[in-house]
Structure formats: C-alpha cells, structure tokens
Coordinates of C-alpha atoms and ligand atoms in Angstrom, one line a residue:
M171 CA -13.9 8.7 -14.3
A172 CA -11.5 7.0 -11.8
D173 CA -8.6 4.7 -12.3
V174 CA -7.1 2.6 -9.4
V175 CA -3.5 1.7 -8.5
V176 CA -3.1 -1.4 -6.2
G177 CA -0.1 -3.5 -5.1
V178 CA -0.5 -7.1 -6.3
Q179 CA 2.2 -8.7 -4.0
W180 CA 2.8 -8.1 -0.3
G181 CA 3.2 -4.5 -0.4
D182 CA 6.3 -2.0 -1.1
E183 CA 5.9 -2.9 -4.8
G184 CA 6.7 0.7 -5.9
K185 CA 3.1 2.2 -5.8
G186 CA 4.4 5.5 -4.7
K187 CA 6.6 5.9 -7.8
I188 CA 3.7 4.9 -10.1
V189 CA 1.2 7.2 -8.5
D190 CA 3.5 10.1 -8.5
R191 CA 4.3 9.5 -12.2
L192 CA 0.6 9.3 -13.1
A193 CA -0.6 12.1 -10.9
Q194 CA 0.5 14.8 -13.3
D195 CA -2.5 13.8 -15.4
Y196 CA -5.0 13.6 -12.6
D197 CA -7.1 16.2 -10.7
F198 CA -7.4 14.1 -7.5
V199 CA -5.4 11.4 -5.8
V200 CA -7.3 9.5 -3.2
R201 CA -6.1 7.0 -0.6
F202 CA -9.0 4.8 0.3
Q203 CA -7.8 2.2 3.0
G204 CA -5.1 1.6 5.6
G205 CA -3.3 4.3 7.5
H206 CA 0.3 5.3 8.4
N207 CA 1.4 1.6 8.2
A208 CA 1.9 2.5 4.5
G209 CA 5.2 3.9 3.3
H210 CA 5.2 5.2 -0.3
T211 CA 8.5 6.6 -1.5
I212 CA 8.9 9.2 -4.3
V213 CA 12.1 10.2 -5.7
A214 CA 11.6 13.5 -7.6
S215 CA 14.4 15.9 -8.7
D216 CA 16.8 14.2 -6.5
R217 CA 14.7 14.6 -3.2
T218 CA 13.2 11.7 -1.6
Y219 CA 9.8 11.7 0.0
A220 CA 8.4 9.0 2.2
L221 CA 4.7 9.5 2.5
H222 CA 2.6 7.5 4.9
L223 CA -1.0 9.1 5.0
I224 CA -0.8 11.9 2.4
P225 CA -1.6 10.8 -1.1
S226 CA 1.3 10.5 -3.6
G227 CA -0.3 13.4 -5.8
V228 CA 1.0 16.0 -3.3
L229 CA 4.0 17.0 -5.3
Y230 CA 1.9 18.3 -8.1
P231 CA 0.3 21.7 -7.3
Q232 CA -2.7 21.1 -9.6
C233 CA -3.5 17.8 -7.8
Q234 CA -5.8 17.8 -4.9
N235 CA -5.4 14.9 -2.3
I236 CA -8.0 13.1 -0.4
I237 CA -7.7 10.9 2.8
A238 CA -11.0 9.1 2.2
N239 CA -13.5 7.4 4.5
G240 CA -11.9 3.9 4.3
M241 CA -8.7 5.0 6.0
V242 CA -7.8 5.0 9.7
V243 CA -6.1 8.2 10.7
A244 CA -3.7 9.1 13.6
L245 CA -3.9 12.8 14.1
D246 CA -0.3 13.1 15.2
A247 CA 1.1 11.2 12.3
L248 CA -1.0 13.4 9.9
A249 CA 0.0 16.6 11.5
Q250 CA 3.7 15.7 11.3
E251 CA 3.4 14.8 7.7
I252 CA 1.4 18.0 6.8
A253 CA 4.2 20.0 8.5
L254 CA 6.7 18.6 6.0
F255 CA 4.9 20.4 3.3
G256 CA 4.1 23.6 5.3
D257 CA 0.5 24.0 4.7
L258 CA -1.8 21.9 2.5
K259 CA -5.1 23.7 3.0
G260 CA -7.2 23.6 -0.1
R261 CA -5.1 20.8 -1.5
L262 CA -5.7 18.2 1.1
F263 CA -9.1 16.9 2.4
V264 CA -9.8 14.4 5.2
S265 CA -13.1 12.5 5.2
E266 CA -15.3 13.2 8.2
R267 CA -16.1 9.5 7.9
A268 CA -12.5 8.1 8.3
H269 CA -11.9 6.5 11.6
L270 CA -9.4 7.8 14.3
I271 CA -6.5 5.8 15.5
L272 CA -6.2 6.9 19.1
P273 CA -3.1 6.4 21.4
Y274 CA -4.8 3.4 23.1
H275 CA -5.0 1.5 19.9
Q276 CA -1.2 1.3 19.7
I277 CA -1.1 -0.1 23.3
L278 CA -3.8 -2.6 22.4
E279 CA -1.7 -3.8 19.4
S280 CA 1.4 -4.2 21.4
D281 CA -0.6 -6.5 23.8
Q282 CA -1.9 -8.5 20.8
E283 CA 1.5 -8.8 19.2
A284 CA 3.0 -10.1 22.5
K285 CA 0.4 -12.9 22.3
S286 CA 0.6 -13.9 18.7
A287 CA 2.9 -12.0 16.4
I288 CA 1.7 -11.0 13.0
G289 CA 4.7 -8.7 12.7
T290 CA 2.6 -5.6 12.3
T291 CA 3.8 -2.1 11.9
R292 CA 2.5 -1.4 15.4
K293 CA 0.8 1.7 14.4
G294 CA -2.6 0.7 15.9
I295 CA -4.2 0.0 12.4
G296 CA -5.8 -3.4 13.6
P297 CA -7.4 -2.1 16.8
A298 CA -8.7 1.0 15.1
Y299 CA -10.5 -1.2 12.4
Q300 CA -11.6 -3.5 15.1
D301 CA -13.4 -0.7 16.8
K302 CA -14.9 0.5 13.4
I303 CA -16.4 -2.9 12.7
G304 CA -17.4 -3.4 16.4
R305 CA -19.3 0.1 16.2
V306 CA -17.5 1.8 18.8
G307 CA -14.9 3.6 16.7
L308 CA -14.6 7.4 16.7
R309 CA -14.5 9.3 13.5
V310 CA -12.8 12.3 12.2
G311 CA -16.0 14.1 12.1
D312 CA -16.3 13.6 15.9
L313 CA -13.6 16.2 16.3
R314 CA -16.2 18.8 15.5
H315 CA -17.9 17.9 18.8
P316 CA -15.1 17.6 21.5
H317 CA -17.4 17.4 24.6
L318 CA -19.2 14.3 22.9
L319 CA -16.0 12.8 21.5
K320 CA -14.4 12.9 25.0
E321 CA -17.5 11.2 26.6
K322 CA -17.4 8.4 24.0
I323 CA -13.6 7.9 24.6
A324 CA -14.2 7.7 28.4
Q325 CA -16.7 5.0 27.7
N326 CA -14.4 3.0 25.6
L327 CA -11.6 3.4 28.1
A328 CA -13.9 2.0 30.8
H329 CA -14.3 -1.1 28.8
M330 CA -10.7 -1.7 28.2
R331 CA -8.1 -3.8 30.0
I332 CA -5.4 -1.3 29.5
K333 CA -4.9 1.5 31.8
M334 CA -4.6 5.0 30.1
Q335 CA -5.3 8.3 31.7
M336 CA -8.2 10.2 30.2
R337 CA -5.8 13.2 30.6
T338 CA -3.5 11.9 28.1
L339 CA -6.2 11.5 25.4
T340 CA -7.6 15.0 26.2
D341 CA -4.1 16.5 25.7
Y342 CA -3.6 14.6 22.6
L343 CA -7.0 15.8 21.1
D344 CA -6.5 19.3 22.2
T345 CA -3.1 19.5 20.6
Y346 CA -4.0 17.8 17.3
A347 CA -7.7 18.4 16.6
P348 CA -7.3 22.1 15.9
Q349 CA -4.4 21.3 13.3
I350 CA -6.5 18.7 11.5
L351 CA -10.1 20.3 11.5
P352 CA -9.4 22.8 8.7
Y353 CA -8.8 19.8 6.4
V354 CA -12.0 17.9 7.4
A355 CA -14.6 17.6 4.5
D356 CA -17.4 15.4 3.1
T357 CA -15.1 13.9 0.5
T358 CA -17.6 11.6 -1.0
S359 CA -19.9 14.4 -2.1
M360 CA -16.8 16.2 -3.3
L361 CA -15.7 13.2 -5.5
W362 CA -19.3 12.9 -6.9
E363 CA -19.4 16.5 -7.9
E364 CA -15.9 16.4 -9.4
T365 CA -16.6 13.2 -11.3
Q366 CA -19.8 14.9 -12.8
K367 CA -17.5 17.6 -14.0
G368 CA -15.4 15.2 -15.8
K369 CA -12.5 15.5 -13.4
R370 CA -10.0 12.8 -13.3
I371 CA -9.5 10.7 -10.2
L372 CA -6.7 8.3 -9.2
L373 CA -7.3 6.0 -6.4
E374 CA -4.1 5.0 -4.6
G375 CA -4.0 1.6 -2.9
A376 CA -1.7 0.8 0.1
Q377 CA -0.3 -2.5 1.1
G378 CA -0.7 -5.4 -1.4
S379 CA -3.4 -7.8 -2.5
M380 CA -1.7 -10.7 -0.5
L381 CA -2.2 -8.6 2.7
D382 CA -5.9 -8.1 1.9
V383 CA -8.0 -9.2 5.1
D384 CA -10.2 -11.4 3.0
F385 CA -8.0 -12.8 0.3
G386 CA -4.5 -12.4 1.6
T387 CA -2.4 -14.9 3.8
Y388 CA -5.0 -14.7 6.8
P389 CA -4.2 -14.0 9.6
F390 CA -0.9 -12.6 8.4
V391 CA -2.7 -9.7 6.7
T392 CA -3.5 -6.0 7.3
S393 CA -7.0 -5.2 8.6
S394 CA -8.5 -3.6 5.5
N395 CA -9.4 -4.6 1.9
T396 CA -6.5 -3.8 -0.1
I397 CA -7.9 -4.8 -3.5
S398 CA -9.5 -2.5 -5.9
A399 CA -13.1 -3.5 -4.6
G400 CA -11.9 -1.6 -1.4
A401 CA -11.6 1.5 -3.5
C402 CA -15.3 1.8 -3.8
S403 CA -16.3 1.2 -0.2
G404 CA -13.4 3.3 1.0
S405 CA -14.2 6.3 -1.2
G406 CA -17.9 6.2 -1.9
L407 CA -17.3 6.0 -5.6
S408 CA -19.2 3.2 -7.2
V409 CA -18.0 0.3 -9.4
K410 CA -19.5 2.1 -12.4
D411 CA -17.0 5.0 -11.8
I412 CA -13.8 2.8 -12.1
K413 CA -12.2 2.3 -15.5
E414 CA -8.4 1.3 -15.4
V415 CA -7.1 -1.0 -12.6
I416 CA -3.2 -0.7 -12.6
G417 CA -1.6 -3.5 -10.7
V418 CA 2.0 -2.9 -9.4
A419 CA 4.4 -5.7 -8.9
K420 CA 8.1 -5.9 -8.4
A421 CA 10.2 -7.9 -10.8
Y422 CA 10.9 -10.2 -7.8
C423 CA 9.0 -10.2 -4.5
T424 CA 9.3 -9.1 -0.9
R425 CA 7.2 -9.2 2.3
V426 CA 7.7 -7.5 5.7
G427 CA 6.4 -9.2 8.9
N428 CA 5.4 -12.9 9.5
G429 CA 3.4 -15.3 7.4
P430 CA 4.0 -17.7 4.5
F431 CA 6.0 -16.6 1.5
P432 CA 6.4 -19.6 -0.8
S433 CA 9.1 -18.2 -3.1
E434 CA 11.2 -16.6 -0.3
E435 CA 15.0 -17.0 -0.7
K436 CA 16.5 -17.3 2.8
G437 CA 20.1 -17.6 1.7
V438 CA 22.5 -15.6 -0.4
I439 CA 20.1 -14.8 -3.2
G440 CA 17.7 -13.3 -0.6
E441 CA 20.5 -11.2 0.9
W442 CA 21.7 -10.1 -2.6
L443 CA 18.1 -8.9 -3.5
R444 CA 17.9 -7.0 -0.2
Q445 CA 21.1 -5.1 -0.6
R446 CA 20.6 -4.4 -4.2
G447 CA 17.1 -3.4 -3.9
H448 CA 17.6 -1.6 -0.5
E449 CA 14.8 -3.6 0.9
F450 CA 14.4 -2.1 4.3
G451 CA 10.9 -0.8 5.3
T452 CA 10.0 2.8 4.6
T453 CA 7.8 2.8 7.8
T454 CA 9.5 0.5 10.2
Q455 CA 13.0 0.2 8.8
R456 CA 12.7 -3.6 9.1
A457 CA 14.7 -5.8 6.6
R458 CA 12.2 -7.0 4.1
R459 CA 12.1 -10.7 3.3
C460 CA 13.2 -11.2 -0.4
G461 CA 12.5 -14.0 -3.0
Y462 CA 11.7 -14.8 -6.5
F463 CA 8.6 -13.4 -8.5
D464 CA 5.5 -15.6 -7.7
A465 CA 3.4 -15.7 -10.8
I466 CA 0.8 -17.7 -9.1
A467 CA 0.2 -15.1 -6.4
V468 CA 0.4 -12.3 -9.0
R469 CA -2.1 -13.9 -11.4
Y470 CA -4.6 -14.6 -8.4
A471 CA -4.2 -10.9 -7.3
C472 CA -4.7 -9.6 -10.9
R473 CA -8.0 -11.7 -11.1
L474 CA -9.1 -10.3 -7.7
N475 CA -8.5 -6.7 -8.7
G476 CA -9.6 -7.0 -12.3
C477 CA -6.2 -5.5 -13.3
T478 CA -6.4 -3.9 -16.9
Q479 CA -2.5 -3.4 -16.9
L480 CA 0.6 -4.1 -14.9
A481 CA 3.5 -2.0 -13.9
L482 CA 6.7 -4.1 -13.3
M483 CA 9.0 -2.3 -11.0
K484 CA 12.7 -2.6 -9.9
L485 CA 13.7 -4.6 -12.9
D486 CA 17.4 -3.2 -12.5
V487 CA 17.6 -4.9 -9.1
L488 CA 18.0 -8.3 -10.9
D489 CA 20.9 -7.0 -13.1
G490 CA 23.9 -9.3 -12.6
L491 CA 22.0 -12.4 -11.7
E492 CA 23.0 -15.3 -13.9
E493 CA 19.8 -17.3 -13.4
I494 CA 16.4 -16.0 -12.4
L495 CA 13.7 -18.4 -11.1
V496 CA 9.9 -17.6 -11.3
C497 CA 7.3 -19.5 -9.3
V498 CA 4.9 -21.0 -11.9
G499 CA 3.0 -23.5 -9.6
Y500 CA 2.3 -24.6 -6.1
S501 CA 2.4 -28.1 -4.7
R502 CA 1.5 -29.4 -1.2
G503 CA 2.6 -32.8 0.0
G504 CA 3.5 -33.8 -3.6
E505 CA 0.3 -32.7 -5.1
V506 CA 0.1 -29.8 -7.7
L507 CA -2.6 -27.3 -6.8
K508 CA -5.0 -25.9 -9.3
H509 CA -6.1 -22.9 -7.4
M510 CA -4.7 -20.5 -4.9
P511 CA -5.3 -22.4 -1.6
D512 CA -6.9 -20.6 1.5
S513 CA -3.5 -21.0 3.3
L514 CA -0.1 -20.9 1.8
Q515 CA 1.4 -22.7 4.8
D516 CA 3.6 -25.7 3.7
I517 CA 3.3 -24.7 0.1
Q518 CA 6.2 -25.7 -2.2
P519 CA 7.0 -23.5 -5.1
I520 CA 7.4 -25.0 -8.6
Y521 CA 10.1 -23.0 -10.4
K522 CA 10.9 -22.2 -14.0
S523 CA 14.4 -21.0 -14.8
F524 CA 15.3 -17.9 -16.9
E525 CA 18.7 -16.6 -18.0
G526 CA 19.8 -13.3 -16.4
W527 CA 21.3 -10.2 -17.8
K528 CA 23.9 -7.7 -17.0
C529 CA 22.3 -4.1 -17.2
S530 CA 18.8 -2.9 -17.4
A531 CA 19.3 0.1 -15.1
H532 CA 18.1 3.4 -16.4
A533 CA 16.6 2.0 -19.6
R534 CA 13.7 4.0 -21.0
A535 CA 12.8 2.0 -24.1
F536 CA 11.9 -1.7 -24.3
A537 CA 14.2 -2.2 -27.2
N538 CA 17.3 -1.0 -25.2
L539 CA 16.8 -3.9 -22.6
P540 CA 18.9 -6.9 -22.9
K541 CA 17.2 -9.7 -25.0
T542 CA 17.0 -11.9 -21.9
A543 CA 15.4 -9.3 -19.9
Q544 CA 12.8 -8.9 -22.7
I545 CA 12.2 -12.6 -22.7
Y546 CA 11.7 -12.5 -18.9
I547 CA 9.1 -9.6 -19.1
N548 CA 7.3 -11.4 -22.0
A549 CA 7.1 -14.6 -19.9
L550 CA 5.8 -12.8 -16.8
E551 CA 3.0 -11.2 -18.9
E552 CA 2.1 -14.6 -20.3
L553 CA 2.1 -16.3 -16.8
V554 CA 0.1 -13.5 -15.2
G555 CA -2.3 -12.9 -18.2
V556 CA -2.2 -9.1 -17.9
N557 CA -0.3 -6.7 -20.3
I558 CA 2.9 -5.1 -18.6
R559 CA 2.5 -1.5 -19.7
A560 CA 5.2 0.1 -17.7
I561 CA 8.6 -1.1 -16.6
S562 CA 10.6 0.7 -14.0
T563 CA 14.4 0.7 -14.1
S564 CA 15.4 3.1 -11.1
P565 CA 13.7 4.8 -8.3
K566 CA 13.7 8.1 -10.3
R567 CA 10.4 9.5 -11.6
E568 CA 11.4 9.7 -15.2
E569 CA 13.4 6.5 -15.6
M570 CA 10.6 4.1 -16.7
I571 CA 9.6 2.2 -20.0
L572 CA 6.2 2.8 -21.2
R573 CA 4.7 0.3 -23.7
Ligands
LIG1394 P1 5.2 1.3 -2.1 O1 4.9 1.1 -0.7 O2 4.6 0.4 -3.0 O3 5.1 2.8 -2.6 O4 6.8 1.1 -2.3 P2 8.0 1.5 -1.3 O5 8.2 3.0 -1.5 O6 7.7 1.2 0.2 O7 9.2 0.7 -1.8 C1 9.7 0.7 -3.0 C2 11.1 1.2 -3.1 O8 11.8 1.0 -4.3 C3 11.3 2.6 -2.8 O9 12.5 2.9 -2.2 C4 11.4 3.3 -4.2 O10 12.2 4.5 -4.3 C5 12.1 2.1 -4.9 N1 12.0 1.9 -6.3 C6 10.8 2.2 -7.0 N2 11.0 1.8 -8.3 C7 12.2 1.3 -8.5 C8 13.0 0.9 -9.5 O11 12.4 0.6 -10.7 N3 14.2 0.5 -9.3 C9 14.8 0.7 -8.1 N4 16.1 0.3 -8.0 N5 14.2 1.1 -7.1 C10 12.8 1.5 -7.3
LIG1395 P1 2.9 -0.2 1.7 O1 1.6 0.7 1.4 C1 4.5 -3.8 3.3 C2 2.3 -5.6 6.8 C3 2.9 -5.6 8.1 C4 2.4 -6.8 8.7 C5 1.0 -6.8 8.3 C6 0.0 -6.2 9.2 O2 4.0 0.7 1.9 O3 2.9 -1.2 0.7 P2 -0.4 -3.7 9.9 O4 0.4 -2.7 10.6 O5 -1.0 -3.2 8.7 O6 -1.5 -4.2 10.9 O7 0.5 -5.0 9.7 O8 1.0 -6.1 7.0 N1 2.3 -4.2 6.2 C7 3.0 -3.9 5.0 N2 4.0 -4.5 4.4 N3 4.1 -2.7 2.9 C8 3.0 -1.9 3.5 O9 2.5 -0.9 3.1 C9 2.4 -2.6 4.6 N4 1.6 -2.3 5.6 C10 1.4 -3.2 6.5 O10 4.4 -5.7 8.0 O11 3.1 -7.9 8.1
LIG1396 MG1 5.9 0.8 1.2

C-alpha cells in the first residue's frame, strides 16, 4: 500500500517536515515529479537539511529512497546532494525512465524567462519537460549507452537556436554519469515487488496543487502534475495502490514567483509573516510573497487530490496577530463565484475575520493551544471539508500536534 503527501497551496507548505516525520514508519519514500526546483527543509536534532532531489526519507537508515520516472534530474545537482550524505548506494535508486535536465535546458529557460517571466527557479525544469513531451528528451537509462546518448544530444543541439559546444556536454556527462550510474534502477518493478511483499511506500509530492500544470494558475505554474494523480504516472504505481492522501497546508499562505495570489498581503502584514515565518526560498533564496489562508484554493486542491487528511503547518507564525483573516470566497466584478475559475486574474477575496492568539509555538497537544487558535483550526477544517489531523508548531521534527 502507498500513501501520498502533497502540497495544497503554492509550494513550501512544509512537506519536508511531514515526510521526514512520517518516514520512520515507511520502507520507501518516492519523489514522483519535479526536480531540483523543490526545496524541502528538515530540522532534525538541531541540524537543518535542505533537500532538492533526494526524497525526505533519507535521514532514516531503514528507509529506501526513490527518484522515480516522473522526475527530471540534473546529474550535477544530484551528485552534489548525494555527496552531502557520503554514499547512498543501496538506499537511493534513480529510475532509468526519469528524464535528464542537461546544461542547455537552463540556457533555454533563461531565454524564455527574458521573453515572459513566470519567475521560475531557472533550474531547466520547463525545457526538460518540454523535451519529454516533445519526444526528444534523454533519459537516465541513456547514460548506459554513452555513444548513442552523445549522438542524440548532438542532434538536439543542431536543432536549437542557442549555441553550446558539444564539448561542454561531453565533459559534463563524462564527469557525472559515472557518479550516478550505480544508482540507476528499474524503480517501477522494484515498487511492484515491494508492494506485493507488503512494504509501505510514501510518495512525496513537490511544489503545490496551485502550481499544477493542468489545475494551477496557468501559465504561472510548474511543468508537472503536482497533484496526487501525478503520483501514479510518476512512479508506475496504480490508483488501486494508493490509500491515504495527506494534504499539507500552511496556516497562512505563500507563493514564490509571478502569477495571481488573491489573498496576498503586500503591506505590513505580508512583511510581518515573511519575517516571522522566515519566508525566503530554500532553493532560490527569493523573498516569498505572503498572505492569508485561502480556504477556496485549499478546498479546491483537496478535491483534486482526494485528500483524506490535512496537516496544518506553521501555526506558530501567526502568534501575536490580533486579527487573522481567511479567504472564504472569490468575487470578480462584483459577482460572487461558485467554483474555482480557470484564471485567478482580477479575483477579489472575500474575507472572514478571526480573533488572534498570543502563543501556540512548541505546543504538542490540541488542548494546550489557546482557545482562539482552536476555533481558527476548527473553522479551517469546516471551510475546507477535510480533517486536520496534524498541526505543526515549530520547524522541529518532534514539535507537532497529532489528532
Ligand atoms: P516544503 O517545500 O513544502 O518542504 O517546505 P520548505 O521546506 O520549503 O518551507 C517550509 C519552512 O518552514 C522550512 O524552513 C521549515 O523548516 C519550516 N517549518 C515547517 N514547519 C514549521 C512550523 O510548524 N513552524 C515554523 N515556524 N516553521 C516550520
Ligand atoms: P517545493 O517542493 C514553491 C515555482 C517557481 C515558479 C514556478 C515555476 O519546495 O514546494 P519552475 O522552476 O518549477 O519551472 O518554476 O513554480 N516553484 C515553487 N514554488 N515551492 C517549490 O517547490 C517550487 N518549485 C517551483 O517559483 O513560480
Ligand atoms: Mg520548499
């Protein structure tokens, strides 16, 4: 059986903390989409780890970690991340079907961003997925056949507007392929065999549902399916294998990069949340845009993902606010909308006000939370329609309320 963890906002919800916390009870943690655009932070025993490609189960020796077929992999980034842990052979497996991000993808992305800025992480994610869908992508398994791989790359280069020396790419592959090849495996067959043996699998989403290429705020999205459905196409497990879908949301909301964000606070409240929540990107160090919890977006995301439970993160960041707003509806041009529109451009949030509280930080029991925080959490649960089973009150692994 497999369970899935997904972000239900615009990313950076705290998926890393939840996956790390859960991983002690799983045999495998699997990343199924995205690449090193992700930045998942884990704070364990006063050490902080920022993971980009390696699944967040890596800190537990019993846990095997899979970079599955739905991901796009930059060999240099992966080699650097593996080096942080010394050696992960036998504990990390990279799908032969995952696509390669090659150095020209970053250059192509810089060109695209100069024309119309999405505000991407500039890691080459979009162009690598473009090649995959365009059927000219190169895969991790191709590393086993270096001559053929180099021929295909030369063909791709010939069709590109950018100038890049074949030599640069040959050097790149010669440096990194030998470091990554020992990790390459048929991860889908592996997962099938392990599920049959009754092993427990946790699928770790990256980004968030509002960045999903189909259902997010297109075109201001990432280039993969970030919702739970992507966990199947991105790993080879089937829908029948999936049991729990755990949605992760912050008690407020953030977004990095461009695109609509109805409940954004551009003034003092936004700055207050940014400072208190240390809302600066794990991957690009960019200041995250901050705002209030958007119950409409989270309810929509929970429906898309089929969330069976929610984890509410960073409640402590709201400590000290006198009034907390929650977006409970959208309107456009004076008209209240019934459903999530295909574009959030020009949407006005409709807010409900809640009384704030002084201190929730480090709480480990619901009963120990201030009454007004309890009211806030219960109200979010009602608005979103999914049970909030975990509440996080600090970055630390053990500081969490379970209900
Ligand atoms: P992810 O991409 O979803 O894994 O989230 P990030 O790691 O990019 O961002 C979440 C940030 O919030 C990290 O720095 C975490 O250490 C931190 N964090 C997680 N949970 C909590 C919490 O409950 N309270 C506070 N104050 N910080 C938290
Ligand atoms: P985690 O897994 C937040 C955003 C970028 C940009 C858009 C497209 O840490 O939650 P891309 O480089 O993917 O083509 O950029 O998506 N983005 C993220 N925002 N958290 C992330 O990952 C993100 N990964 C991409 O800022 O707006
Ligand atoms: Mg992140």
